GROMACS .gro file of C-alpha atoms in nm:
model
  413
    1MET     CA    1   0.044  -7.481   3.739
    2ASN     CA    2   0.345  -7.633   3.878
    3ILE     CA    3   0.655  -7.500   3.996
    4LYS     CA    4   1.026  -7.610   4.104
    5PRO     CA    5   1.307  -7.404   4.183
    6VAL     CA    6   1.600  -7.502   4.149
    7ILE     CA    7   1.870  -7.317   4.390
    8PHE     CA    8   2.212  -7.312   4.326
    9GLY     CA    9   2.423  -7.227   4.705
   10GLY     CA   10   2.403  -7.264   5.018
   11ASP     CA   11   2.403  -6.977   5.198
   12ILE     CA   12   2.092  -6.817   5.325
   13LEU     CA   13   2.023  -6.650   5.037
   14ALA     CA   14   1.991  -7.000   4.925
   15TYR     CA   15   1.802  -7.026   5.265
   16SER     CA   16   1.567  -6.736   5.201
   17TYR     CA   17   1.414  -6.867   4.850
   18ALA     CA   18   1.340  -7.230   5.018
   19ARG     CA   19   1.121  -7.043   5.248
   20CYS     CA   20   0.929  -6.775   5.070
   21MET     CA   21   0.872  -7.060   4.754
   22HIS     CA   22   0.661  -7.265   5.072
   23GLU     CA   23   0.557  -6.987   5.226
   24ALA     CA   24   0.459  -6.791   4.843
   25TYR     CA   25   0.329  -7.164   4.636
   26GLY     CA   26   0.385  -7.468   4.945
   27VAL     CA   27   0.619  -7.619   4.721
   28ARG     CA   28   0.943  -7.778   4.767
   29SER     CA   29   1.253  -7.678   4.621
   30LEU     CA   30   1.629  -7.864   4.543
   31VAL     CA   31   1.902  -7.636   4.645
   32ILE     CA   32   2.226  -7.765   4.464
   33CYS     CA   33   2.529  -7.681   4.661
   34SER     CA   34   2.906  -7.785   4.738
   35ASN     CA   35   2.961  -7.771   5.144
   36ASP     CA   36   2.671  -7.937   5.391
   37VAL     CA   37   2.589  -7.576   5.563
   38LYS     CA   38   2.376  -7.776   5.769
   39MET     CA   39   2.158  -7.512   5.835
   40VAL     CA   40   2.005  -7.504   5.527
   41THR     CA   41   2.028  -7.859   5.432
   42SER     CA   42   1.828  -7.968   5.733
   43SER     CA   43   1.508  -7.724   5.617
   44LYS     CA   44   1.188  -7.906   5.571
   45PHE     CA   45   1.144  -7.658   5.312
   46LEU     CA   46   1.396  -7.826   4.996
   47ASP     CA   47   1.588  -8.092   4.958
   48ALA     CA   48   1.955  -8.063   4.901
   49ILE     CA   49   2.239  -8.212   4.652
   50VAL     CA   50   2.541  -8.178   4.831
   51ASP     CA   51   2.860  -8.263   4.515
   52HIS     CA   52   3.241  -7.996   4.608
   53GLY     CA   53   3.254  -8.152   4.220
   54ILE     CA   54   2.995  -7.787   4.131
   55GLU     CA   55   3.320  -7.504   4.154
   56ASP     CA   56   3.361  -7.706   3.804
   57THR     CA   57   3.189  -7.487   3.607
   58ALA     CA   58   3.182  -7.783   3.351
   59TYR     CA   59   3.083  -8.042   3.602
   60LEU     CA   60   2.839  -7.808   3.716
   61LEU     CA   61   2.668  -7.735   3.425
   62GLY     CA   62   2.630  -8.182   3.346
   63LEU     CA   63   2.412  -8.183   3.671
   64ALA     CA   64   2.235  -7.895   3.611
   65LYS     CA   65   2.120  -8.053   3.250
   66LYS     CA   66   2.081  -8.380   3.417
   67THR     CA   67   1.836  -8.200   3.737
   68VAL     CA   68   1.663  -7.951   3.533
   69ALA     CA   69   1.578  -8.260   3.294
   70GLN     CA   70   1.475  -8.484   3.533
   71VAL     CA   71   1.168  -8.180   3.728
   72ALA     CA   72   1.094  -8.119   3.376
   73ALA     CA   73   0.994  -8.474   3.302
   74ALA     CA   74   0.784  -8.497   3.629
   75GLY     CA   75   0.577  -8.174   3.495
   76ASP     CA   76   0.664  -7.907   3.686
   77ILE     CA   77   0.825  -7.602   3.572
   78PRO     CA   78   1.183  -7.537   3.641
   79VAL     CA   79   1.208  -7.188   3.798
   80LEU     CA   80   1.714  -7.155   3.815
   81LEU     CA   81   1.795  -6.927   4.120
   82GLY     CA   82   2.178  -6.794   4.181
   83SER     CA   83   2.329  -6.765   4.558
   84GLY     CA   84   2.622  -6.579   4.497
   85ASP     CA   85   2.762  -6.437   4.175
   86TRP     CA   86   2.962  -6.708   4.059
   87TYR     CA   87   2.606  -6.884   4.032
   88ALA     CA   88   2.419  -6.623   3.915
   89ARG     CA   89   2.685  -6.517   3.631
   90PHE     CA   90   2.628  -6.936   3.548
   91LEU     CA   91   2.260  -6.871   3.448
   92CYS     CA   92   2.336  -6.591   3.319
   93GLU     CA   93   2.576  -6.776   3.087
   94TYR     CA   94   2.424  -7.124   2.990
   95GLN     CA   95   2.066  -7.009   3.057
   96ASP     CA   96   2.016  -7.128   2.660
   97GLU     CA   97   2.103  -7.496   2.722
   98LEU     CA   98   1.972  -7.513   3.067
   99ILE     CA   99   1.647  -7.469   2.921
  100ALA     CA  100   1.690  -7.715   2.598
  101ALA     CA  101   1.757  -7.900   2.803
  102CYS     CA  102   1.432  -7.930   2.939
  103GLY     CA  103   1.294  -8.037   2.597
  104GLU     CA  104   1.108  -7.845   2.324
  105ASP     CA  105   0.756  -7.950   2.523
  106ALA     CA  106   0.849  -7.837   2.888
  107ARG     CA  107   0.950  -7.441   3.022
  108CYS     CA  108   1.219  -7.365   3.192
  109VAL     CA  109   1.272  -7.000   3.410
  110VAL     CA  110   1.612  -6.852   3.396
  111PRO     CA  111   1.516  -6.498   3.569
  112TYR     CA  112   1.819  -6.353   3.485
  113LEU     CA  113   1.985  -6.127   3.208
  114PRO     CA  114   2.198  -6.221   2.837
  115LEU     CA  115   2.540  -6.277   2.995
  116GLU     CA  116   2.684  -6.001   2.809
  117LYS     CA  117   2.474  -5.766   3.028
  118PHE     CA  118   2.507  -5.906   3.353
  119GLU     CA  119   2.867  -5.844   3.244
  120SER     CA  120   2.843  -5.483   3.123
  121ILE     CA  121   2.638  -5.429   3.488
  122MET     CA  122   2.892  -5.607   3.822
  123HIS     CA  123   3.190  -5.500   3.523
  124LYS     CA  124   3.269  -5.173   3.830
  125ASP     CA  125   3.404  -4.952   3.532
  126GLU     CA  126   3.084  -4.976   3.356
  127PHE     CA  127   2.878  -4.905   3.598
  128TYR     CA  128   3.061  -4.643   3.683
  129ALA     CA  129   3.028  -4.478   3.367
  130ALA     CA  130   2.620  -4.523   3.350
  131CYS     CA  131   2.717  -4.355   3.684
  132ASP     CA  132   2.862  -4.009   3.547
  133ARG     CA  133   2.600  -4.047   3.249
  134ALA     CA  134   2.284  -4.064   3.518
  135GLY     CA  135   2.403  -3.786   3.723
  136VAL     CA  136   2.485  -4.016   4.044
  137ASP     CA  137   2.758  -3.985   4.280
  138ARG     CA  138   3.000  -4.231   4.321
  139PRO     CA  139   3.405  -4.326   4.466
  140LEU     CA  140   3.702  -4.198   4.276
  141THR     CA  141   3.873  -4.525   4.148
  142PHE     CA  142   4.202  -4.618   3.971
  143GLU     CA  143   4.104  -4.942   3.774
  144LEU     CA  144   4.389  -5.131   3.684
  145ASP     CA  145   4.430  -5.448   3.436
  146MET     CA  146   4.531  -5.748   3.606
  147SER     CA  147   4.520  -5.909   3.215
  148THR     CA  148   4.816  -5.688   3.197
  149ALA     CA  149   4.953  -5.538   3.430
  150THR     CA  150   5.311  -5.535   3.527
  151GLU     CA  151   5.362  -5.261   3.739
  152LEU     CA  152   5.159  -5.011   3.985
  153PRO     CA  153   5.173  -4.612   3.860
  154SER     CA  154   5.286  -4.393   4.105
  155ASP     CA  155   5.059  -4.253   4.377
  156GLU     CA  156   5.039  -3.894   4.195
  157GLU     CA  157   4.912  -4.185   3.894
  158LEU     CA  158   4.610  -4.320   4.107
  159GLY     CA  159   4.500  -3.993   4.220
  160LEU     CA  160   4.406  -4.100   4.527
  161GLY     CA  161   4.507  -3.876   4.759
  162GLY     CA  162   4.665  -4.068   4.991
  163TYR     CA  163   4.582  -4.397   5.198
  164PRO     CA  164   4.400  -4.578   5.324
  165ILE     CA  165   4.232  -4.681   4.962
  166ILE     CA  166   4.005  -4.951   4.877
  167CYS     CA  167   4.124  -5.241   4.668
  168LYS     CA  168   3.856  -5.491   4.568
  169PRO     CA  169   3.803  -5.682   4.206
  170SER     CA  170   3.597  -5.574   3.935
  171ASP     CA  171   3.505  -5.921   3.825
  172SER     CA  172   3.357  -6.101   4.155
  173ALA     CA  173   3.234  -6.353   4.003
  174ALA     CA  174   3.611  -6.433   3.837
  175TRP     CA  175   3.777  -6.313   4.168
  176HIS     CA  176   3.580  -6.618   4.369
  177TYR     CA  177   3.734  -6.869   4.231
  178ALA     CA  178   4.084  -6.690   4.261
  179GLU     CA  179   4.303  -6.810   4.516
  180PHE     CA  180   4.691  -6.642   4.714
  181PRO     CA  181   4.685  -6.527   5.028
  182GLY     CA  182   4.558  -6.229   5.167
  183LYS     CA  183   4.235  -6.276   5.002
  184GLU     CA  184   3.921  -6.072   5.079
  185LYS     CA  185   3.640  -5.941   4.937
  186VAL     CA  186   3.736  -5.590   4.996
  187ALA     CA  187   4.074  -5.473   5.104
  188GLU     CA  188   4.158  -5.215   5.324
  189ILE     CA  189   4.516  -5.051   5.277
  190ALA     CA  190   4.696  -4.888   5.487
  191ASP     CA  191   4.995  -4.771   5.228
  192ARG     CA  192   5.196  -4.846   4.961
  193ALA     CA  193   5.409  -5.103   5.123
  194GLY     CA  194   5.061  -5.240   5.166
  195LEU     CA  195   4.932  -5.181   4.868
  196GLU     CA  196   5.326  -5.377   4.664
  197LYS     CA  197   5.242  -5.696   4.856
  198MET     CA  198   4.852  -5.728   4.742
  199PHE     CA  199   4.908  -5.653   4.423
  200GLU     CA  200   5.186  -5.860   4.407
  201ALA     CA  201   4.995  -6.155   4.525
  202ILE     CA  202   4.731  -6.086   4.264
  203LYS     CA  203   4.917  -6.122   3.991
  204GLY     CA  204   5.001  -6.422   4.012
  205SER     CA  205   4.656  -6.550   4.104
  206SER     CA  206   4.419  -6.701   3.795
  207TYR     CA  207   4.283  -6.347   3.839
  208LYS     CA  208   4.230  -6.104   3.551
  209GLY     CA  209   3.972  -5.927   3.567
  210GLY     CA  210   3.988  -5.568   3.639
  211LEU     CA  211   4.130  -5.431   4.014
  212LEU     CA  212   3.931  -5.107   4.191
  213LEU     CA  213   4.185  -4.925   4.363
  214GLN     CA  214   3.905  -4.612   4.548
  215ASP     CA  215   3.928  -4.305   4.744
  216ARG     CA  216   3.829  -4.467   5.134
  217ILE     CA  217   3.456  -4.272   5.234
  218PRO     CA  218   3.554  -4.275   5.610
  219GLY     CA  219   3.284  -4.378   5.868
  220ASP     CA  220   3.125  -4.679   6.056
  221ASP     CA  221   2.905  -4.955   5.942
  222THR     CA  222   2.614  -4.713   5.947
  223VAL     CA  223   2.752  -4.539   5.607
  224ILE     CA  224   2.627  -4.812   5.382
  225TYR     CA  225   2.276  -4.814   5.261
  226SER     CA  226   2.143  -5.052   5.065
  227ILE     CA  227   1.951  -5.090   4.792
  228THR     CA  228   1.675  -5.279   4.636
  229VAL     CA  229   1.501  -5.280   4.279
  230PHE     CA  230   1.331  -5.509   4.090
  231CYS     CA  231   1.211  -5.351   3.717
  232ASP     CA  232   1.035  -5.423   3.433
  233ARG     CA  233   1.249  -5.314   3.141
  234GLY     CA  234   1.389  -5.000   3.250
  235ASP     CA  235   1.031  -4.916   3.470
  236VAL     CA  236   1.141  -5.015   3.877
  237ARG     CA  237   0.786  -5.178   3.955
  238ILE     CA  238   0.914  -5.267   4.314
  239ILE     CA  239   1.213  -5.048   4.460
  240CYS     CA  240   1.286  -5.109   4.889
  241VAL     CA  241   1.622  -4.886   5.139
  242GLY     CA  242   1.754  -5.017   5.381
  243HIS     CA  243   1.999  -4.869   5.592
  244VAL     CA  244   2.329  -5.107   5.732
  245LEU     CA  245   2.403  -5.107   6.070
  246LEU     CA  246   2.630  -5.350   6.098
  247GLN     CA  247   2.744  -5.535   5.849
  248ASP     CA  248   3.047  -5.856   5.861
  249HIS     CA  249   3.405  -5.798   5.984
  250ASP     CA  250   3.588  -6.171   5.959
  251PRO     CA  251   3.764  -6.140   5.643
  252SER     CA  252   3.571  -6.463   5.502
  253ALA     CA  253   3.286  -6.268   5.451
  254LEU     CA  254   3.347  -5.951   5.513
  255GLY     CA  255   3.154  -5.628   5.378
  256ASN     CA  256   2.844  -5.878   5.425
  257PRO     CA  257   2.483  -5.677   5.619
  258VAL     CA  258   2.414  -5.834   5.909
  259CYS     CA  259   2.213  -5.577   6.055
  260ILE     CA  260   1.958  -5.341   5.814
  261MET     CA  261   1.671  -5.106   5.891
  262SER     CA  262   1.435  -4.926   5.658
  263THR     CA  263   1.475  -4.597   5.617
  264VAL     CA  264   1.152  -4.476   5.548
  265ASP     CA  265   1.226  -4.172   5.774
  266GLU     CA  266   1.477  -4.048   5.633
  267PRO     CA  267   1.568  -3.773   5.455
  268CYS     CA  268   1.811  -3.920   5.220
  269HIS     CA  269   1.512  -4.207   5.143
  270ARG     CA  270   1.348  -4.032   4.856
  271HIS     CA  271   1.690  -3.863   4.704
  272LEU     CA  272   1.831  -4.264   4.679
  273ILE     CA  273   1.458  -4.402   4.532
  274ASP     CA  274   1.520  -4.152   4.277
  275ALA     CA  275   1.910  -4.200   4.165
  276ALA     CA  276   1.830  -4.583   4.169
  277THR     CA  277   1.557  -4.499   3.964
  278ARG     CA  278   1.833  -4.316   3.711
  279LEU     CA  279   2.011  -4.614   3.749
  280VAL     CA  280   1.813  -4.876   3.622
  281LYS     CA  281   1.707  -4.633   3.306
  282GLU     CA  282   2.020  -4.671   3.201
  283PHE     CA  283   2.096  -5.016   3.206
  284ASP     CA  284   1.705  -5.078   3.082
  285TYR     CA  285   1.760  -5.319   3.371
  286HIS     CA  286   1.491  -5.647   3.398
  287GLY     CA  287   1.474  -5.829   3.699
  288TYR     CA  288   1.623  -5.802   4.055
  289GLY     CA  289   1.897  -5.622   4.134
  290ASN     CA  290   2.090  -5.467   4.462
  291PHE     CA  291   2.248  -5.157   4.488
  292ASP     CA  292   2.568  -5.035   4.774
  293VAL     CA  293   2.588  -4.722   4.896
  294MET     CA  294   2.738  -4.494   5.088
  295TYR     CA  295   2.772  -4.193   5.251
  296ASP     CA  296   3.034  -3.955   5.238
  297ALA     CA  297   3.067  -3.712   5.509
  298ARG     CA  298   3.325  -3.476   5.353
  299SER     CA  299   3.086  -3.355   5.088
  300ASP     CA  300   2.721  -3.471   5.228
  301THR     CA  301   2.702  -3.681   4.889
  302TYR     CA  302   2.528  -4.073   4.912
  303ARG     CA  303   2.821  -4.289   4.677
  304PHE     CA  304   2.716  -4.544   4.440
  305LEU     CA  305   2.924  -4.873   4.453
  306GLU     CA  306   2.793  -5.107   4.301
  307MET     CA  307   2.534  -5.277   4.133
  308ASN     CA  308   2.453  -5.708   4.176
  309ALA     CA  309   2.270  -5.817   3.827
  310ARG     CA  310   2.051  -6.041   4.104
  311PRO     CA  311   1.914  -6.053   4.400
  312GLY     CA  312   2.145  -5.997   4.668
  313ARG     CA  313   2.200  -6.190   4.974
  314ASN     CA  314   1.951  -6.051   5.260
  315SER     CA  315   1.689  -5.975   5.010
  316TYR     CA  316   1.478  -6.141   5.271
  317TYR     CA  317   1.439  -5.775   5.400
  318LEU     CA  318   1.170  -5.717   5.124
  319THR     CA  319   0.947  -6.009   5.268
  320LEU     CA  320   0.998  -5.749   5.621
  321ALA     CA  321   0.929  -5.468   5.411
  322GLY     CA  322   0.594  -5.613   5.291
  323GLU     CA  323   0.692  -5.841   4.966
  324ASN     CA  324   0.740  -6.146   4.996
  325PHE     CA  325   1.005  -6.141   4.797
  326VAL     CA  326   1.007  -6.450   4.498
  327LYS     CA  327   0.638  -6.348   4.454
  328PRO     CA  328   0.728  -6.121   4.182
  329ILE     CA  329   0.959  -6.324   4.021
  330VAL     CA  330   0.720  -6.564   3.999
  331GLU     CA  331   0.448  -6.288   3.894
  332GLN     CA  332   0.681  -6.185   3.546
  333PHE     CA  333   0.875  -6.483   3.443
  334VAL     CA  334   0.664  -6.754   3.495
  335GLU     CA  335   0.258  -6.586   3.514
  336GLY     CA  336   0.368  -6.370   3.238
  337LYS     CA  337   0.181  -6.111   3.458
  338THR     CA  338   0.275  -5.723   3.471
  339VAL     CA  339   0.430  -5.684   3.861
  340ALA     CA  340   0.190  -5.425   4.042
  341LYS     CA  341   0.419  -5.097   4.152
  342ARG     CA  342   0.525  -4.986   4.499
  343ASP     CA  343   0.806  -4.896   4.716
  344LEU     CA  344   0.790  -5.127   5.039
  345ASP     CA  345   0.756  -4.831   5.359
  346ARG     CA  346   0.680  -5.103   5.566
  347PRO     CA  347   0.933  -4.995   5.869
  348PHE     CA  348   1.170  -5.277   5.965
  349LEU     CA  349   1.465  -5.439   6.119
  350PHE     CA  350   1.653  -5.718   5.924
  351LYS     CA  351   1.885  -5.884   6.123
  352VAL     CA  352   2.083  -6.252   6.129
  353VAL     CA  353   2.268  -6.132   6.498
  354PRO     CA  354   2.173  -6.066   6.803
  355THR     CA  355   1.971  -5.803   6.926
  356LYS     CA  356   2.275  -5.767   7.122
  357LEU     CA  357   2.466  -5.673   6.870
  358VAL     CA  358   2.295  -5.380   6.772
  359ARG     CA  359   2.289  -5.252   7.190
  360ASP     CA  360   2.709  -5.319   7.237
  361TYR     CA  361   2.828  -5.196   6.864
  362VAL     CA  362   2.575  -4.972   6.686
  363ASP     CA  363   2.567  -4.598   6.828
  364GLU     CA  364   2.262  -4.316   6.891
  365PRO     CA  365   2.014  -4.272   6.774
  366LEU     CA  366   2.002  -4.551   6.537
  367LYS     CA  367   2.058  -4.779   6.844
  368SER     CA  368   1.712  -4.627   7.012
  369LYS     CA  369   1.552  -4.676   6.657
  370ALA     CA  370   1.676  -5.054   6.600
  371LEU     CA  371   1.543  -5.063   6.979
  372ALA     CA  372   1.190  -4.968   6.957
  373LEU     CA  373   1.171  -5.223   6.619
  374VAL     CA  374   1.273  -5.493   6.833
  375ALA     CA  375   1.025  -5.364   7.126
  376ARG     CA  376   0.743  -5.329   6.815
  377LYS     CA  377   0.847  -5.698   6.690
  378ALA     CA  378   0.881  -5.547   6.331
  379HIS     CA  379   1.262  -5.705   6.301
  380GLY     CA  380   1.270  -6.113   6.147
  381CYS     CA  381   1.566  -6.278   5.966
  382PRO     CA  382   1.537  -6.541   5.741
  383THR     CA  383   1.656  -6.882   5.972
  384PHE     CA  384   1.417  -6.768   6.229
  385GLY     CA  385   0.980  -6.782   6.271
  386ALA     CA  386   0.928  -7.052   5.976
  387ARG     CA  387   0.777  -7.390   6.118
  388ASP     CA  388   1.047  -7.568   5.972
  389THR     CA  389   1.263  -7.888   6.190
  390PHE     CA  390   1.426  -7.931   6.487
  391ALA     CA  391   1.762  -7.961   6.324
  392HIS     CA  392   1.741  -7.597   6.128
  393TRP     CA  393   1.602  -7.503   6.451
  394LEU     CA  394   1.940  -7.618   6.635
  395TRP     CA  395   2.158  -7.602   6.354
  396SER     CA  396   2.009  -7.250   6.295
  397HIS     CA  397   2.037  -7.079   6.637
  398ILE     CA  398   2.382  -7.204   6.650
  399THR     CA  399   2.536  -6.926   6.398
  400TYR     CA  400   2.287  -6.683   6.493
  401PHE     CA  401   2.457  -6.692   6.869
  402HIS     CA  402   2.838  -6.774   6.740
  403TYR     CA  403   2.789  -6.400   6.659
  404LEU     CA  404   2.882  -6.311   7.023
  405THR     CA  405   3.238  -6.437   7.017
  406LYS     CA  406   3.300  -6.395   6.654
  407PHE     CA  407   3.208  -6.028   6.592
  408PRO     CA  408   3.415  -5.859   6.880
  409LYS     CA  409   3.736  -6.120   6.736
  410HIS     CA  410   3.662  -5.876   6.406
  411TYR     CA  411   3.512  -5.586   6.494
  412LEU     CA  412   3.725  -5.242   6.562
  413LYS     CA  413   3.525  -4.935   6.633
   0.00000   0.00000   0.00000
């Protein structure tokens, strides 16, 4: 059995896929990306197709069908993987066409949900309804339908208890393609004037999905948790919980965790596993998913913000916790095996930033715990440690150490 991973997108998850596929199966991946991210494209674990045209869905579909057909004709099984919500949604929507492009006698593996189920999970309003059914805490939220909204409700109608509030899209895939001044992945709105300005900007854009206005849960980056699950029809087979210590605060990447620590010795560990397990049963979930959670000290509750119906960009932390994160994909979707059930409890520190930032920006007692993991060499970065090319080593280090100048510009303690 010869597999050929075909990866859409050129971020750190794309590299993580290629590295882990090579380490587990000795294969070379094919990455299709819109920009030449040198840290990725210089790797010996992959071949890269850099094409700015793939931001157009019709163009991407044509290129993808041609590519998978060529892979299948060479006698390999294409395994299609996406980095980012928009590529995951593309694979969900067009999986039947991509499979058909390989021909009747060839296999093509697309380890993603049907589009309808993907959208029901990714749209936050339906996710929050599932939280309510499962007895899982979530943030207080008001949703605006931007396809019909002409004016903002009053603050009293919003019922969020005042400012600041959080503003973010319900449909992350559609948000990716929208362009307007002040666009952020997640925006913190300080007052009514700021909300009105944001509303008018979004109204004038292509985004017509739901706009979520939420109570802002107080705290720094360390109130955030990440939970990754791999499921078989609603049954959790693999689960790993991480405690976010630092996020990227650059507006273009706001909310992306850059340092995550295992929670195996935290009192919340089992509670978070139990809550995530109840939620995936609500969706009869299949494959990889990732939850974002925040601890609300006001009520001593862990509030589930969203579920990404795909592997998260930091999925390499599962590898650090003891499970090469691509192996369940191959075992279940390619080999047809039942993935062995296990909680990943090896202590780890995932970080894509220098240790100096942990020392400077993380408070005690979490700082000491993180630095102890560094001292024990129980830490890792997906772009380091592999026997890759010198060019990859160089670009990875440039990206890594750039955080020393980039981070202080945007981080507010």
